[in-house]
Coordinates of C-alpha atoms in Angstrom, one line a residue:
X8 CA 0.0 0.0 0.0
X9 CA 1.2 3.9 -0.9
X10 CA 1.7 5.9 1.8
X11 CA 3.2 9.0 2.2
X12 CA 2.3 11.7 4.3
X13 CA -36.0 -15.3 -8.4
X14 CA -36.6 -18.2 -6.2
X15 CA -32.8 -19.8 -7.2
X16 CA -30.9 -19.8 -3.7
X17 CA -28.7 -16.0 -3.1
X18 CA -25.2 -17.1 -2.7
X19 CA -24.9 -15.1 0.3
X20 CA -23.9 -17.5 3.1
X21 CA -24.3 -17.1 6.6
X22 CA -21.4 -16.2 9.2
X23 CA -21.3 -18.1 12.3
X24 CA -19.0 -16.4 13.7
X25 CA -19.8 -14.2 17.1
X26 CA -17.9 -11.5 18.4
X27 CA -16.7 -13.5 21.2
X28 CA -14.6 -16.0 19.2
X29 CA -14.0 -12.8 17.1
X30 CA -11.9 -11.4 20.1
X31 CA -10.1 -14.4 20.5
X32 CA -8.2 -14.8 17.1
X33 CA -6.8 -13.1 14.6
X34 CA -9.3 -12.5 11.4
X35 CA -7.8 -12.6 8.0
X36 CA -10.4 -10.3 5.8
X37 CA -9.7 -9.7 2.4
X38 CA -11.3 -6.5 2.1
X39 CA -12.2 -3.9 4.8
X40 CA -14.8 -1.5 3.9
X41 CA -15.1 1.9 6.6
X42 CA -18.2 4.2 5.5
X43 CA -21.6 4.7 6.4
X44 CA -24.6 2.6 7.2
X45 CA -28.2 4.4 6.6
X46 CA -31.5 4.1 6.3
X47 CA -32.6 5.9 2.9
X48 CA -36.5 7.3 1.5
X49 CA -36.4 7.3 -2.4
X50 CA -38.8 8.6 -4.7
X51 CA -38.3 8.3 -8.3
X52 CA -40.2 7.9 -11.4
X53 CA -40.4 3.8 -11.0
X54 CA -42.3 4.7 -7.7
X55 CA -40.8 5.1 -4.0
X56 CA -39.5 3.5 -0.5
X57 CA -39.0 4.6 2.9
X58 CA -36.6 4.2 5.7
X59 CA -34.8 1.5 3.1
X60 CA -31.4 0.2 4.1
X61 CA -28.8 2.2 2.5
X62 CA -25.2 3.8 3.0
X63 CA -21.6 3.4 1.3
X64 CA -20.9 0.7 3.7
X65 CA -24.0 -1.1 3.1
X66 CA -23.9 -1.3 -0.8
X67 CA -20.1 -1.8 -1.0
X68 CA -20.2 -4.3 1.8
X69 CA -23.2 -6.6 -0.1
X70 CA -21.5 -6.3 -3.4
X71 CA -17.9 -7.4 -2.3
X72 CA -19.3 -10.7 -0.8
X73 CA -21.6 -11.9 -3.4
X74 CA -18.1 -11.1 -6.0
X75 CA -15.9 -13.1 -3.0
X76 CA -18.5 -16.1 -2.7
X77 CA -18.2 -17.0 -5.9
X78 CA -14.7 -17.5 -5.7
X79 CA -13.5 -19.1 -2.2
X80 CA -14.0 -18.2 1.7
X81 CA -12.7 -15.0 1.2
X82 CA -14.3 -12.4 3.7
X83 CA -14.8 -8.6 4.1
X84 CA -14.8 -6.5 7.4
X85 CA -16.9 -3.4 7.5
X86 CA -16.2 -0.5 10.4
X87 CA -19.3 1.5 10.4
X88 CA -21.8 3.1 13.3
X89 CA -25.8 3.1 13.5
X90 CA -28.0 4.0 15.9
X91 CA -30.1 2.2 18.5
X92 CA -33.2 2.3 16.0
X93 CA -31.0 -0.2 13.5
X94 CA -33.2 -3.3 13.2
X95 CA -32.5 -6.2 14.1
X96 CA -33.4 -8.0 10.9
X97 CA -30.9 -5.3 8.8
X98 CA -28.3 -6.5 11.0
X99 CA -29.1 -10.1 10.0
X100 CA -29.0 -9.6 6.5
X101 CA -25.6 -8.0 6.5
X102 CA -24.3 -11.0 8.5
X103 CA -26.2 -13.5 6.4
X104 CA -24.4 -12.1 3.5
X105 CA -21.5 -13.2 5.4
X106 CA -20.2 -9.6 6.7
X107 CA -17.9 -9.4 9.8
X108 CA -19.5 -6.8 11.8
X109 CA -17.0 -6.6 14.7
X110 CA -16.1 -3.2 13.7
X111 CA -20.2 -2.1 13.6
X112 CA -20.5 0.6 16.4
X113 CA -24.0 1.5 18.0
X114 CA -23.9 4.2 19.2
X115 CA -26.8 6.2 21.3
X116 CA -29.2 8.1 18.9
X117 CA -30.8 7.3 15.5
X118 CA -29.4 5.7 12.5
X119 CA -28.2 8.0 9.4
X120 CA -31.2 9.0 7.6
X121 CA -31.1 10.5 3.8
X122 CA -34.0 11.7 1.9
X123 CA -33.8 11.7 -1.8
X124 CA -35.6 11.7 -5.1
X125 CA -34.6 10.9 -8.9
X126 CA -36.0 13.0 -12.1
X127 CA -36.4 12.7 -15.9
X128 CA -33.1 10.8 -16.5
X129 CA -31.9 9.9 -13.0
X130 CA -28.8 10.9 -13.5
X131 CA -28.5 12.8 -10.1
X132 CA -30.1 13.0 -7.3
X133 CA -32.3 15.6 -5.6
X134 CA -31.3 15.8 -2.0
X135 CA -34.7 16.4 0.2
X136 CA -33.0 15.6 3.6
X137 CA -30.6 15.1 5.4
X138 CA -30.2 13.7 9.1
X139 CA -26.6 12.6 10.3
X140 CA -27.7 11.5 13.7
X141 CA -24.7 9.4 15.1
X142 CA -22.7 9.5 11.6
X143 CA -22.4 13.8 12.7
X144 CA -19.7 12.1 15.4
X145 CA -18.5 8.8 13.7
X146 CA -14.6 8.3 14.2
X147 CA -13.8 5.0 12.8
X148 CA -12.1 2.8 15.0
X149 CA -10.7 -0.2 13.6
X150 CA -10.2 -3.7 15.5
X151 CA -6.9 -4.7 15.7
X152 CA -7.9 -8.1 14.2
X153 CA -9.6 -6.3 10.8
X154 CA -6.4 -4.2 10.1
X155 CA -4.4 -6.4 8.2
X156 CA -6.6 -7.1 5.1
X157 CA -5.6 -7.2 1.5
X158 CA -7.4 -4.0 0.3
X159 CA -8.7 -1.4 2.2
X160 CA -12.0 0.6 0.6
X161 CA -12.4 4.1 2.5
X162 CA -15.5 5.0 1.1
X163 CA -17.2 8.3 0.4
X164 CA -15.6 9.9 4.2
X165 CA -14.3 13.1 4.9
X166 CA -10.6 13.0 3.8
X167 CA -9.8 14.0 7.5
X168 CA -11.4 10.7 8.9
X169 CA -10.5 8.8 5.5
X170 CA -6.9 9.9 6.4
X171 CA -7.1 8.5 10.4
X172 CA -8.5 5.1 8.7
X173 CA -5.3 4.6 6.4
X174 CA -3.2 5.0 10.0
X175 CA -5.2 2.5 11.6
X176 CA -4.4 0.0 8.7
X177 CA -1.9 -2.0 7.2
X178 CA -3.5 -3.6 4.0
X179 CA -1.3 -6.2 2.3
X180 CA -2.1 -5.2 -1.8
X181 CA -3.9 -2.1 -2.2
X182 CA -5.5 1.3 -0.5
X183 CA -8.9 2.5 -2.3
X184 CA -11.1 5.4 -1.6
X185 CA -14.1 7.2 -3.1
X186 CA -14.7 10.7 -2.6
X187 CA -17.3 13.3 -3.5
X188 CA -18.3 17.2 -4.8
X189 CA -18.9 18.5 -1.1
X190 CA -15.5 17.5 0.0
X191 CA -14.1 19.0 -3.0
X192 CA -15.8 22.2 -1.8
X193 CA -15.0 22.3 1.6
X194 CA -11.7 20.0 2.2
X195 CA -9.9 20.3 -1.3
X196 CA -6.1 20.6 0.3
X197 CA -7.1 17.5 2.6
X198 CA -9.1 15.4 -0.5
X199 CA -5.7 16.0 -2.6
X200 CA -3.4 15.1 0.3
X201 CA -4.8 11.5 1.0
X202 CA -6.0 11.2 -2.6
X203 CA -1.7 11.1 -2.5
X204 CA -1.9 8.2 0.0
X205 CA -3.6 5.7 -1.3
X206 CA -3.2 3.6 -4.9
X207 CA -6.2 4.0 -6.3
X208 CA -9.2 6.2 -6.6
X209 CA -12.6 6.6 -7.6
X210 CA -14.6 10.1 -8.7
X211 CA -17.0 10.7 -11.1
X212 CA -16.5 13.1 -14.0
X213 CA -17.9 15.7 -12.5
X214 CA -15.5 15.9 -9.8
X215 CA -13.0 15.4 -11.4
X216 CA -13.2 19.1 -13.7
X217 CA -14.0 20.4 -10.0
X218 CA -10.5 19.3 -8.9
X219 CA -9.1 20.5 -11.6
X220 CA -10.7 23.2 -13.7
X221 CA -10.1 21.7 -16.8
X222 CA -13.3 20.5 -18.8
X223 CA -11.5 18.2 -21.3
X224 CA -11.9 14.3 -19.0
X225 CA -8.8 13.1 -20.5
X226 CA -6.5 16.0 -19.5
X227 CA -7.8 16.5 -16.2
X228 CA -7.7 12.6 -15.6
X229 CA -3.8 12.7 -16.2
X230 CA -3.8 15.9 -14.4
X231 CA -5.4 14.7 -11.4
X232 CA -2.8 11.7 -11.5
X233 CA 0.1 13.4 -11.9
X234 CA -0.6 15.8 -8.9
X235 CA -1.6 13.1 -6.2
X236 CA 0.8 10.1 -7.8
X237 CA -2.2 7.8 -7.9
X238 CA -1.2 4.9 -9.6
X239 CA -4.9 4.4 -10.5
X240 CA -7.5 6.7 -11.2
X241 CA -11.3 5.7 -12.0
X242 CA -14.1 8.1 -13.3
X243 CA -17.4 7.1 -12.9
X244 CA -19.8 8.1 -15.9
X245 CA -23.1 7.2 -15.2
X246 CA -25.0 6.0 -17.8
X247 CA -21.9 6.6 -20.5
X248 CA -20.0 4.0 -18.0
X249 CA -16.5 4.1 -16.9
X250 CA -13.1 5.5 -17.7
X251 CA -9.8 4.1 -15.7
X252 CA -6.1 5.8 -15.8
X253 CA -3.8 3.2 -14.9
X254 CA -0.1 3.9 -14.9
X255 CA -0.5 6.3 -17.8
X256 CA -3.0 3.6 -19.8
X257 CA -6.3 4.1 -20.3
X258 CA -9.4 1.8 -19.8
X259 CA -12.6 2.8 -21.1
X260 CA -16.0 0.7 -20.7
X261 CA -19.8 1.2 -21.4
X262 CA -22.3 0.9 -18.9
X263 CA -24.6 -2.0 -19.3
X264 CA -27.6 -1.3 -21.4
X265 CA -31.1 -0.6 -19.3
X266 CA -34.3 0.5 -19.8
X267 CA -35.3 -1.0 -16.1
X268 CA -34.4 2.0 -14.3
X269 CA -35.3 2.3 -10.5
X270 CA -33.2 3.5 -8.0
X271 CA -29.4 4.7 -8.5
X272 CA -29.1 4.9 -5.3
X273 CA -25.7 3.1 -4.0
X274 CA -24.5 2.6 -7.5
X275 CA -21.2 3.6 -7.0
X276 CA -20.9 1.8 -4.1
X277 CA -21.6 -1.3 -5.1
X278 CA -19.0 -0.8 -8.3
X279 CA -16.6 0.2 -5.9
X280 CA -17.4 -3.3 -3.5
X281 CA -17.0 -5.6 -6.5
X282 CA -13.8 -3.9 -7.7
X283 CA -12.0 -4.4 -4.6
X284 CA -13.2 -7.8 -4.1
X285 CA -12.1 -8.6 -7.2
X286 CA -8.5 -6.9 -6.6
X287 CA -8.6 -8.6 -3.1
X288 CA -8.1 -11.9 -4.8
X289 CA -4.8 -11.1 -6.7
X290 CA -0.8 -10.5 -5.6
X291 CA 1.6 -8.2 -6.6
X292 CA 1.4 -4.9 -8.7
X293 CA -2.2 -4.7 -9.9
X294 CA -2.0 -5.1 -13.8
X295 CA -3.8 -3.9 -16.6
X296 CA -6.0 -6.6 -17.6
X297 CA -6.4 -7.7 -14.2
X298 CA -7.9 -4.3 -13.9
X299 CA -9.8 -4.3 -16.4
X300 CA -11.7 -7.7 -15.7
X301 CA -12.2 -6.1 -12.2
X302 CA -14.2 -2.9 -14.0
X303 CA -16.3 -5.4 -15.8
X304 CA -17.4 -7.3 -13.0
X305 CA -17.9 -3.8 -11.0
X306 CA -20.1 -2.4 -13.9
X307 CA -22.1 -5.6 -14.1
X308 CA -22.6 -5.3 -10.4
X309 CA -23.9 -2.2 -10.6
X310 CA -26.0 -2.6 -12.8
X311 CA -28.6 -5.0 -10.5
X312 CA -28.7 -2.2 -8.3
X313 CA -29.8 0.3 -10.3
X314 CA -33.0 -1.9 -11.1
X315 CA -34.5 -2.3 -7.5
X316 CA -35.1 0.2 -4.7
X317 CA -32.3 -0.5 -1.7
X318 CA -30.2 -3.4 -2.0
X319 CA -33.0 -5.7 -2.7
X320 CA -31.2 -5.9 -6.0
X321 CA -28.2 -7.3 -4.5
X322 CA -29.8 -9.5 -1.6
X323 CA -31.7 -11.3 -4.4
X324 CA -29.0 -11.8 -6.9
X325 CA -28.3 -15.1 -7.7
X326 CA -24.7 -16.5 -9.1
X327 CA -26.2 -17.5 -12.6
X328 CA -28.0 -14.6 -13.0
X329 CA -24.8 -12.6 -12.4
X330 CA -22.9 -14.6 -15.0
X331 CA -25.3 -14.7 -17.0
X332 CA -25.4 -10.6 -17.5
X333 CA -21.5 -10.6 -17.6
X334 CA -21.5 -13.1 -20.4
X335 CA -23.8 -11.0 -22.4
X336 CA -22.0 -7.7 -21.6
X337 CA -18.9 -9.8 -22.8
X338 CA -20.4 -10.4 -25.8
X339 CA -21.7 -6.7 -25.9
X340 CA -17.8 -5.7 -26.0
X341 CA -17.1 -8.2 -28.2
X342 CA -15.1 -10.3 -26.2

């Protein structure tokens, strides 16, 4: 890691594993995912949900076991806080999915609460409301026995707290983190100083002309890279899909076709999970194709949640419906 300053059966399976015998050993995770945890109303033109469960954590956290359990007993750690109002059964369902939740603070108060709506295209979100309850005072503390994991994902964080996560951590491959326009506004110097820690990160297009003032992608991609000496840097595109700069090469992929739009809520997220379980399960320098298989899967990922409100389009996803889609989006790219 950089440093410098349908009724088929979900392949989700369950964890036994309690936080008692957590504390007793030493947990190998392959991925260790610190952001938030929320419960989300969405109105858009498909129709709308209340108090669904939501947040970086969340959406990242389901996407990067279903990639991992079809591939071994890898496992992913997530640091997070909710409030005393978390229910029980959303708590399940993150540890049926197989999550470890040892790092999953309650903390006195109510859960993080968003209020949104989607328009016309959906290709941003209205932002109705707002309610931080205990995420206004979250400082992520890791557990000794999750800071070892093969990649770290710091998801969308303040770059202050994002930057107190990568000191907690010693991940064996890679450091990730995904950022956004209000921390751009109101952190820029700290965003650009821990963008410079960590080997690989994820904007959208949008952001990244913010950081840099230059309209042209392409320029301000290598312009963006240059200054923070990312080795990789991925712009998320929405519905025109995804371009990566890696080590001076560029990577550019459609998203998948859709005219099943719902909710893009948690999107990014979930590509974001999916790459890093899929760059969990390498060694070494991460390598061109290697990330470039690693976007496919992400965008394929993504694309289930965009069809259902929440993450019912994740909880619900079976393996051969998953490979199914990437075999046709394969064959899409003509591969």
């Amino acid at each position: 890691m950089k440093r410098t300053s349908t009724t088929a059966t979900s392949r989700f399976s369950t964890s036994t594993c309690t936080k008692n015998c957590l504390a007793n050993r030493v947990i190998s995770v392959s991925v260790l995912i610190v952001g938030s945890i929320a419960y989300d109303s969405v109105e858009s033109p498909a129709g709308s949900v209340d108090r669904a469960l939501g947040g970086s954590a969340t959406y990242g956290g389901l996407s990067c076991r279903f990639v991992q359990s079809m591939h071994g007993e890898a496992t992913t750690g997530l640091v997070g806080v909710v409030g005393q109002d978390f229910a029980q059964t959303d708590r399940d369902l993150l540890a049926s999915a197989g999550l470890n939740l040892e790092g999953l603070e309650v903390a006195e108060g109510e859960t993080f609460r968003w209020e949104g709506a989607y328009h016309g295209a959906m290709a941003e979100a209205e932002t109705r409301a707002t309610h931080l309850n205990v995420f206004e005072h979250f400082e992520p503390d890791v557990p000794a026995t999750l800071a070892q994991p093969s990649v770290l994902f710091c998801a969308n964080l303040h770059p202050a707290i994002q930057r107190n996560v990568i000191g907690q951590t010693s991940p064996k491959r890679l450091t990730m983190l995904d950022s956004m326009n209000l921390w751009i506004t109101i952190a820029q110097p700290a965003l650009l100083d821990v963008m410079g820690m960590v080997d690989l990160v994820i904007i959208n297009d949008g952001e990244a002309r913010m950081l840099t003032g230059d309209d042209n992608l392409i320029r301000a991609m290598h312009q963006l890279a240059e200054q923070t000496n990312t080795s990789t840097l991925i712009v998320k595109r929405g519905e025109h899909g995804v371009v990566a700069l890696h080590q001076g090469a560029l990577v550019a992929l459609p998203a998948v076709p859709t005219s099943d739009v719902v909710d893009p809520t948690g999107c990014g997220d979930t590509f974001a999970g999916a790459l890093a379980a899929h760059l969990a399960a390498g060694e070494g320098a991460v390598g061109l194709d290697e990330l470039r298989e690693g976007l496919m899967k992400a965008t394929v990922m993504a694309s289930f949640t965009l069809q259902a409100f929440g993450t019912a389009g994740l909880s619900g996803l079976t393996e051969a419906t998953f490979v199914e889609r990437l075999a046709d989006y394969r064959s899409m790219l003509g591969l």
